[in-house]
Coordinates of C-alpha atoms and ligand atoms in Angstrom, one line a residue:
M1 CA 105.6 71.9 125.1
I2 CA 108.4 74.1 123.7
Y3 CA 107.3 76.3 120.8
A4 CA 110.3 76.8 118.5
D5 CA 108.6 77.8 115.3
N6 CA 108.3 81.5 115.6
A7 CA 109.2 82.1 112.0
A8 CA 105.9 80.3 111.1
T9 CA 103.9 82.4 113.5
T10 CA 104.2 83.9 117.0
A11 CA 101.8 83.8 120.0
M12 CA 100.0 87.1 120.5
S13 CA 101.4 89.3 123.3
D14 CA 99.1 90.0 126.2
A15 CA 99.1 93.7 125.4
A16 CA 98.1 92.9 121.8
I17 CA 95.2 90.6 123.0
N18 CA 94.1 93.3 125.4
T19 CA 94.0 96.0 122.6
M20 CA 92.2 93.6 120.3
T21 CA 89.4 92.6 122.7
E22 CA 89.0 96.2 123.9
V23 CA 88.5 97.4 120.4
M24 CA 86.2 94.5 119.5
K25 CA 84.0 95.1 122.6
N26 CA 83.9 98.9 122.6
I27 CA 84.9 100.4 119.3
Y28 CA 82.8 98.4 116.8
G29 CA 81.9 101.2 114.5
N30 CA 82.8 101.3 110.8
P31 CA 85.6 103.8 110.4
S32 CA 84.0 105.1 107.2
S33 CA 80.8 106.1 109.1
L34 CA 80.3 109.7 110.0
Y35 CA 78.6 109.4 113.4
S36 CA 80.6 109.3 116.5
V37 CA 80.9 105.5 116.9
G38 CA 82.4 105.3 113.5
Q39 CA 84.6 108.3 114.1
K40 CA 86.0 106.7 117.2
A41 CA 87.0 103.6 115.1
K42 CA 88.6 106.0 112.6
E43 CA 90.6 107.6 115.4
V44 CA 91.8 104.1 116.5
L45 CA 92.7 103.3 113.0
E46 CA 94.6 106.5 112.4
Q47 CA 96.5 106.2 115.7
A48 CA 97.6 102.7 114.7
R49 CA 98.8 104.1 111.3
E50 CA 100.8 106.8 113.1
D51 CA 102.3 104.2 115.5
V52 CA 103.2 101.8 112.8
A53 CA 104.8 104.5 110.7
T54 CA 106.8 105.8 113.7
A55 CA 108.1 102.3 114.3
I56 CA 109.9 102.3 110.9
G57 CA 110.7 106.0 110.5
A58 CA 107.9 106.7 108.0
C59 CA 104.9 109.1 107.8
A60 CA 101.4 107.8 108.5
R61 CA 100.2 108.5 105.0
E62 CA 102.8 106.1 103.6
I63 CA 101.2 103.2 105.4
T64 CA 98.4 101.0 103.8
F65 CA 96.9 98.3 105.9
T66 CA 96.6 94.9 104.3
S67 CA 95.5 91.3 105.1
G68 CA 99.1 90.4 105.8
G69 CA 102.6 90.0 104.3
S70 CA 101.5 88.2 101.2
E71 CA 99.1 90.9 100.2
A72 CA 101.6 93.6 100.8
D73 CA 104.2 91.8 98.7
N74 CA 101.7 91.3 95.9
Q75 CA 100.6 95.0 96.0
A76 CA 104.1 96.4 96.1
I77 CA 105.5 94.3 93.2
V78 CA 102.4 94.7 91.0
S79 CA 102.3 98.5 91.6
A80 CA 106.0 98.9 90.7
A81 CA 105.5 96.7 87.6
I82 CA 102.6 98.9 86.4
L83 CA 104.6 102.1 87.0
G84 CA 107.6 100.5 85.2
A85 CA 105.6 99.4 82.2
K86 CA 104.3 102.9 81.7
Q87 CA 107.9 104.0 81.1
G88 CA 108.7 101.0 79.0
K89 CA 110.7 99.4 81.9
K90 CA 109.8 95.8 82.3
H91 CA 112.8 94.2 84.0
I92 CA 112.7 93.2 87.7
I93 CA 115.5 92.0 90.0
S94 CA 115.0 89.7 92.9
T95 CA 116.7 86.7 94.5
A96 CA 116.2 82.9 94.2
F97 CA 115.3 82.5 97.9
E98 CA 112.5 85.0 98.4
H99 CA 109.2 84.0 100.0
H100 CA 106.6 82.5 97.6
A101 CA 104.5 85.6 97.9
V102 CA 107.2 87.4 96.0
L103 CA 108.4 84.6 93.7
H104 CA 104.9 83.6 92.6
T105 CA 104.0 87.3 91.9
L106 CA 107.1 87.6 89.8
R107 CA 106.3 84.3 88.0
K108 CA 102.9 85.8 87.1
L109 CA 104.5 89.0 85.8
A110 CA 106.9 87.0 83.7
K111 CA 103.9 85.5 81.9
E112 CA 102.8 89.0 81.2
G113 CA 106.0 90.0 79.5
F114 CA 108.2 91.1 82.3
E115 CA 111.8 89.9 82.5
I116 CA 112.9 88.6 85.9
T117 CA 116.5 88.3 87.0
L118 CA 116.8 86.1 90.2
L119 CA 120.2 86.7 91.7
D120 CA 122.0 83.7 93.0
V121 CA 122.4 83.6 96.8
H122 CA 125.9 82.8 98.2
E123 CA 126.4 79.7 100.3
N124 CA 126.2 81.9 103.4
G125 CA 122.7 83.0 102.4
L126 CA 123.6 86.5 101.4
V127 CA 123.6 88.6 98.2
T128 CA 125.8 91.7 97.8
A129 CA 125.0 95.3 96.8
E130 CA 127.7 94.9 94.1
E131 CA 125.8 92.0 92.5
V132 CA 122.6 94.0 92.5
N133 CA 124.4 96.9 90.9
E134 CA 125.7 94.7 88.1
A135 CA 122.3 93.3 87.5
I136 CA 120.5 96.7 87.1
R137 CA 119.8 97.7 83.5
D138 CA 118.3 100.7 81.8
D139 CA 114.9 99.0 81.8
T140 CA 115.0 97.8 85.4
C141 CA 111.9 99.1 87.2
L142 CA 112.2 97.3 90.6
V143 CA 114.6 95.5 92.9
T144 CA 112.8 93.3 95.5
I145 CA 115.0 91.6 98.1
M146 CA 113.9 90.3 101.5
Y147 CA 115.3 91.9 104.6
A148 CA 115.8 88.6 106.4
N149 CA 115.1 85.1 105.2
N150 CA 112.3 83.2 106.7
E151 CA 114.1 79.8 106.7
I152 CA 117.7 80.5 107.3
G153 CA 117.4 83.9 109.0
T154 CA 120.1 85.6 107.1
I155 CA 120.0 89.4 107.1
Q156 CA 120.8 91.1 103.8
P157 CA 122.9 94.2 103.4
I158 CA 119.7 96.2 102.8
R159 CA 121.1 99.7 103.4
E160 CA 123.8 99.2 100.8
I161 CA 121.4 97.5 98.3
G162 CA 119.0 100.4 98.8
A163 CA 121.8 102.9 98.2
V164 CA 122.7 101.2 94.9
C165 CA 119.1 101.2 93.8
H166 CA 118.7 104.9 94.5
E167 CA 121.9 105.8 92.7
R168 CA 120.6 104.0 89.7
G169 CA 117.1 105.4 89.9
V170 CA 115.4 102.1 90.6
L171 CA 112.6 101.4 93.1
F172 CA 113.6 99.2 96.0
H173 CA 111.1 97.0 97.8
T174 CA 111.9 94.7 100.7
D175 CA 109.9 91.9 102.3
A176 CA 110.7 92.7 105.9
V177 CA 108.1 90.3 107.4
Q178 CA 110.8 88.3 109.3
A179 CA 112.9 91.3 110.3
I180 CA 110.4 93.9 111.6
G181 CA 110.1 94.0 115.3
H182 CA 113.2 91.8 115.6
I183 CA 116.0 94.0 114.2
K184 CA 116.1 97.8 113.8
I185 CA 114.6 99.1 110.6
D186 CA 114.4 102.7 109.5
V187 CA 113.2 103.2 105.9
E188 CA 115.2 106.4 105.6
R189 CA 118.5 105.0 106.8
D190 CA 117.9 101.8 104.9
N191 CA 117.0 103.5 101.6
I192 CA 113.8 101.6 101.3
D193 CA 111.0 102.7 99.0
M194 CA 108.5 100.0 99.8
L195 CA 108.3 97.5 102.7
S196 CA 106.0 94.6 103.5
A197 CA 105.1 93.6 107.1
S198 CA 102.9 91.0 108.8
A199 CA 101.6 91.3 112.4
H200 CA 101.6 87.6 113.2
K201 CA 105.4 87.4 113.0
F202 CA 105.9 89.9 115.8
H203 CA 103.3 88.8 118.4
G204 CA 100.3 90.5 116.7
P205 CA 97.2 88.8 115.2
K206 CA 97.1 86.8 112.0
G207 CA 95.5 88.1 108.9
V208 CA 96.7 91.7 109.2
G209 CA 99.8 93.5 107.9
F210 CA 100.9 96.7 106.1
L211 CA 102.6 98.0 103.1
F212 CA 104.9 101.1 103.4
A213 CA 105.3 103.0 100.2
R214 CA 106.9 106.4 99.8
K215 CA 104.5 109.3 99.2
N216 CA 105.6 109.7 95.6
I217 CA 104.8 106.0 94.7
R218 CA 101.4 105.5 93.2
L219 CA 100.1 102.2 94.5
S220 CA 97.7 100.1 92.3
N221 CA 94.8 98.3 93.9
I222 CA 94.9 94.5 94.3
I223 CA 91.4 94.6 95.8
E224 CA 88.8 96.8 94.1
G225 CA 85.8 98.4 95.8
G226 CA 85.3 101.2 98.3
A227 CA 87.6 104.1 99.0
Q228 CA 89.2 102.8 102.2
E229 CA 92.9 103.3 102.7
R230 CA 93.0 106.4 100.4
G231 CA 91.5 104.3 97.6
K232 CA 94.4 101.9 97.6
R233 CA 92.8 98.9 99.3
A234 CA 89.1 98.4 99.3
G235 CA 87.2 96.7 102.2
T236 CA 86.2 97.7 105.7
E237 CA 89.4 97.8 107.8
N238 CA 89.9 95.2 110.5
V239 CA 90.2 97.9 113.1
A240 CA 90.7 95.6 116.1
A241 CA 93.4 93.6 114.4
I242 CA 95.1 96.7 113.1
A243 CA 95.1 98.3 116.5
A244 CA 96.5 95.1 118.0
M245 CA 99.2 95.0 115.4
A246 CA 100.2 98.6 116.3
T247 CA 100.4 97.6 120.0
A248 CA 102.5 94.5 119.2
L249 CA 104.9 96.5 117.0
K250 CA 105.4 99.3 119.5
E251 CA 106.1 96.7 122.2
A252 CA 108.5 94.8 119.9
V253 CA 110.4 97.8 118.7
N254 CA 110.7 99.3 122.2
N255 CA 112.3 96.1 123.4
I256 CA 114.5 95.3 120.4
D257 CA 117.8 95.9 122.1
K258 CA 116.8 94.0 125.3
N259 CA 115.3 91.1 123.4
S260 CA 118.1 90.6 120.9
S261 CA 120.9 90.9 123.5
N262 CA 119.0 88.2 125.5
L263 CA 118.2 86.0 122.6
I264 CA 121.5 86.0 120.6
P265 CA 123.6 84.2 123.3
K266 CA 120.8 81.6 123.6
R267 CA 120.7 81.1 119.8
D268 CA 124.4 80.7 119.7
R269 CA 124.4 78.2 122.5
L270 CA 121.8 76.1 120.7
I271 CA 123.9 76.3 117.5
E272 CA 127.0 75.2 119.5
L273 CA 125.2 72.3 121.1
I274 CA 123.6 71.0 117.9
S275 CA 126.9 71.4 116.0
K276 CA 128.3 68.6 118.3
I277 CA 126.1 66.1 116.4
P278 CA 128.3 64.5 113.7
H279 CA 127.7 65.3 110.0
C280 CA 125.5 68.3 110.4
E281 CA 126.0 71.9 109.3
L282 CA 124.4 75.3 110.1
N283 CA 122.6 76.9 107.2
G284 CA 123.2 80.6 106.6
D285 CA 125.7 83.0 107.9
A286 CA 126.4 82.7 111.6
K287 CA 126.6 86.4 112.3
S288 CA 124.3 88.2 109.8
R289 CA 121.4 86.3 111.2
L290 CA 118.1 86.9 113.0
P291 CA 118.4 86.7 116.8
G292 CA 116.1 83.7 117.1
N293 CA 117.0 81.6 114.0
V294 CA 118.7 78.2 114.1
N295 CA 118.7 76.1 110.9
F296 CA 120.7 72.9 110.3
C297 CA 121.0 70.2 107.7
F298 CA 121.7 66.7 109.0
E299 CA 123.0 64.1 106.7
G300 CA 121.2 60.8 106.4
I301 CA 117.9 62.1 107.8
E302 CA 114.4 63.0 106.5
G303 CA 113.3 66.3 107.9
E304 CA 109.7 65.2 108.2
S305 CA 110.5 62.2 110.5
L306 CA 112.7 64.6 112.5
L307 CA 109.7 66.9 113.1
L308 CA 107.3 64.1 114.1
L309 CA 109.8 62.6 116.6
L310 CA 110.5 66.1 118.0
D311 CA 106.8 66.7 118.3
D312 CA 106.6 63.5 120.4
K313 CA 109.3 65.0 122.7
G314 CA 107.3 68.2 122.9
V315 CA 109.3 70.4 120.6
C316 CA 107.5 72.3 117.8
A317 CA 109.9 73.0 115.0
S318 CA 109.8 73.1 111.2
S319 CA 111.6 71.7 108.2
G320 CA 111.6 74.2 105.4
S321 CA 108.8 76.8 105.6
A322 CA 105.2 75.9 106.6
C323 CA 104.0 76.8 103.2
T324 CA 106.2 74.1 101.5
S325 CA 105.8 71.4 104.1
G326 CA 103.2 69.0 102.6
S327 CA 105.1 69.0 99.4
L328 CA 108.0 66.6 98.8
D329 CA 110.2 69.1 97.1
P330 CA 113.1 70.3 99.3
S331 CA 113.1 73.9 100.3
H332 CA 113.9 76.3 97.5
V333 CA 115.8 78.4 100.0
L334 CA 118.2 75.5 100.8
L335 CA 118.6 74.7 97.1
A336 CA 119.4 78.3 96.5
I337 CA 122.3 78.3 98.9
G338 CA 123.7 75.3 97.1
R339 CA 122.5 72.4 99.3
V340 CA 122.0 69.2 97.2
H341 CA 118.6 67.5 97.4
D342 CA 119.6 64.7 99.8
V343 CA 121.0 67.1 102.3
A344 CA 118.3 69.7 101.9
H345 CA 115.7 67.0 102.8
G346 CA 117.3 66.7 106.2
S347 CA 116.8 70.2 107.4
L348 CA 115.5 71.5 110.7
R349 CA 114.5 75.1 111.5
L350 CA 114.2 76.2 115.1
T351 CA 113.0 79.7 115.6
L352 CA 113.1 81.0 119.2
S353 CA 111.0 83.6 120.9
E354 CA 112.2 86.2 123.4
D355 CA 110.9 84.3 126.4
I356 CA 112.8 81.0 125.8
T357 CA 114.8 79.9 128.8
D358 CA 118.3 78.4 129.1
E359 CA 116.7 75.2 130.4
E360 CA 114.5 75.0 127.3
I361 CA 117.6 75.5 125.0
D362 CA 119.2 72.5 126.7
L363 CA 116.1 70.5 126.3
I364 CA 115.8 71.3 122.6
A365 CA 119.4 70.4 122.0
L366 CA 119.0 67.1 123.9
A367 CA 115.8 66.2 122.0
V368 CA 117.4 67.0 118.6
T369 CA 120.5 64.9 119.5
E370 CA 118.5 61.9 120.5
V371 CA 116.1 62.1 117.6
V372 CA 118.9 62.4 115.0
D373 CA 120.6 59.5 116.6
R374 CA 117.5 57.4 116.6
L375 CA 116.6 58.1 113.0
R376 CA 120.1 57.4 111.8
S377 CA 120.1 54.1 113.7
F378 CA 117.5 52.7 111.3
S379 CA 118.3 54.6 108.2
P380 CA 119.7 52.5 105.3
V381 CA 121.3 55.7 103.8
W382 CA 123.1 56.3 107.0
R383 CA 124.4 52.7 107.1
D384 CA 125.8 53.1 103.6
L385 CA 127.4 56.4 104.6
V386 CA 129.0 54.8 107.7
N387 CA 130.1 51.7 105.7
G388 CA 131.7 53.9 103.1
K389 CA 129.3 52.8 100.3
R390 CA 128.3 56.4 99.9
E391 CA 130.3 59.6 100.4
F392 CA 129.4 62.0 103.2
I393 CA 128.5 65.4 101.7
I394 CA 128.7 67.1 105.1
K395 CA 132.1 66.2 106.6
Ligands
PLP401 C1 105.2 84.9 106.8 C2 105.8 85.6 105.6 C3 105.1 86.2 104.6 C4 103.6 86.0 104.5 O1 103.0 86.8 105.5 P1 101.4 86.5 105.8 O2 101.0 87.6 106.7 O3 101.4 85.1 106.4 O4 100.7 86.5 104.5 C5 105.8 86.8 103.6 N1 107.1 86.9 103.6 C6 107.9 86.3 104.6 C7 109.4 86.5 104.6 C8 107.3 85.6 105.6 O5 108.0 85.1 106.6

C-alpha cells in the first residue's frame, strides 16, 4: 500500500508515539493539581508550550492548546469578531477557498450581522497582497487567509499580506494547518497576529492543535468551564497528545530543509509523469506549492471512481478534501480557481510524505495512468469528447 493522502492526515512519527506512550504511562497527573504528580504533568505541558512557540518564533504565553485546527480557526475568528464589534468594526476579509472551519465560522458570523468579503482566487490558486489592500475598509476587523491550501497546496504570499494588514491596522489570522512543519514559518517575519495549527498534519496525534495569538490580543472562549489555558480554553489538557505534538513539530521543523529538498524533486517528477496523460491539467501554481502536493483534473473522469480503482491498486489518494467527499458537490476550492463542474469532478489529490521513494512515485504514476485510461474506455462522456460531439475543456 502506498499512502498518498498526507493532507488528510499523516502517520505519527516514532518519536511522537514514544513521547505519547511515555507520558500516558508515567505522567498521568492532572496538570492543574498541586501535588507532585500533577506538577510533573504541568512541567511537560509547559515544556511543550515552549517548544511549540519556539518552532514558529513566538513566546510560550502566546500559545493556547486546542482540540485541533478546526477549534483554533473558530476561536481565532470569533475572538477577532468580538474585538472588532466592540469598536464598531464588523467587516471581515477572507478567500473563497479557505477550509470549512474558516468558511462556516464566517457564515455564522454573517448571520450575526458581520459583513464578509471573500476574495476571488486566481487560476493559479493565489491571492495578492494588493487585492487584500484594496478590500480593507475602515470597518475591517480581521483578514483571515490560509497559509497553504489543503487541496491544491498553493502557498499564499503571507508575509506581504501580513505587512498590508499591519500597515492598515487590521488583525491578520492565518490557517497554517497545511504549512506548519512543511515550510518555514516565523510569526514575526510573516507579520502574523494569529495562527492555527493541527498536530495530525505533521506526524503528531489527531485531536490536538494550537492557536497562536499575540500577547495583546484578547481571546474569547469557545469552551467554557475551568481556568485551564490561562482561562482561554476550559477542559483538562490532553497532556500526552500535546507533548507528542511538540515532539512531532520539533522533529518536522528541524528537518524542513532536508525534507523539502528531498520531496520537491519527487513531487515534480510525479507531476511530470502524470502530465503525460492526455487532457489533464495541474491544479494550482507549480512553484508556490507545498513540497508534497500534486493535484490534477482529468477530463471525462469521475473522481470517486478514480479513487476506488486506485485503492484496488494499493494507492490511497483523495478527490477534493476528506470533509467534502461523501457529498456530490465538486470541491469549492477547484470551483474557486475557476474549474467548471464537469472538470472539477474529475480531480485527484496525491499528497506525499517525506519517506516516499522514487519507485513508489513511478508506481503511483503508472497506476494513475492505467486507471484514467480504463475509466475513459467506458465513459460515454469521453466517447463524446473523442468523437467531437463535445468540446474538450482541457486541451
Ligand atoms: C485539516 C485542516 C483543518 C482542520 O484541522 P483538524 O485538526 O482536523 O480540526 C483546518 N484547516 C486546514 C487547512 C486543514 O488542512
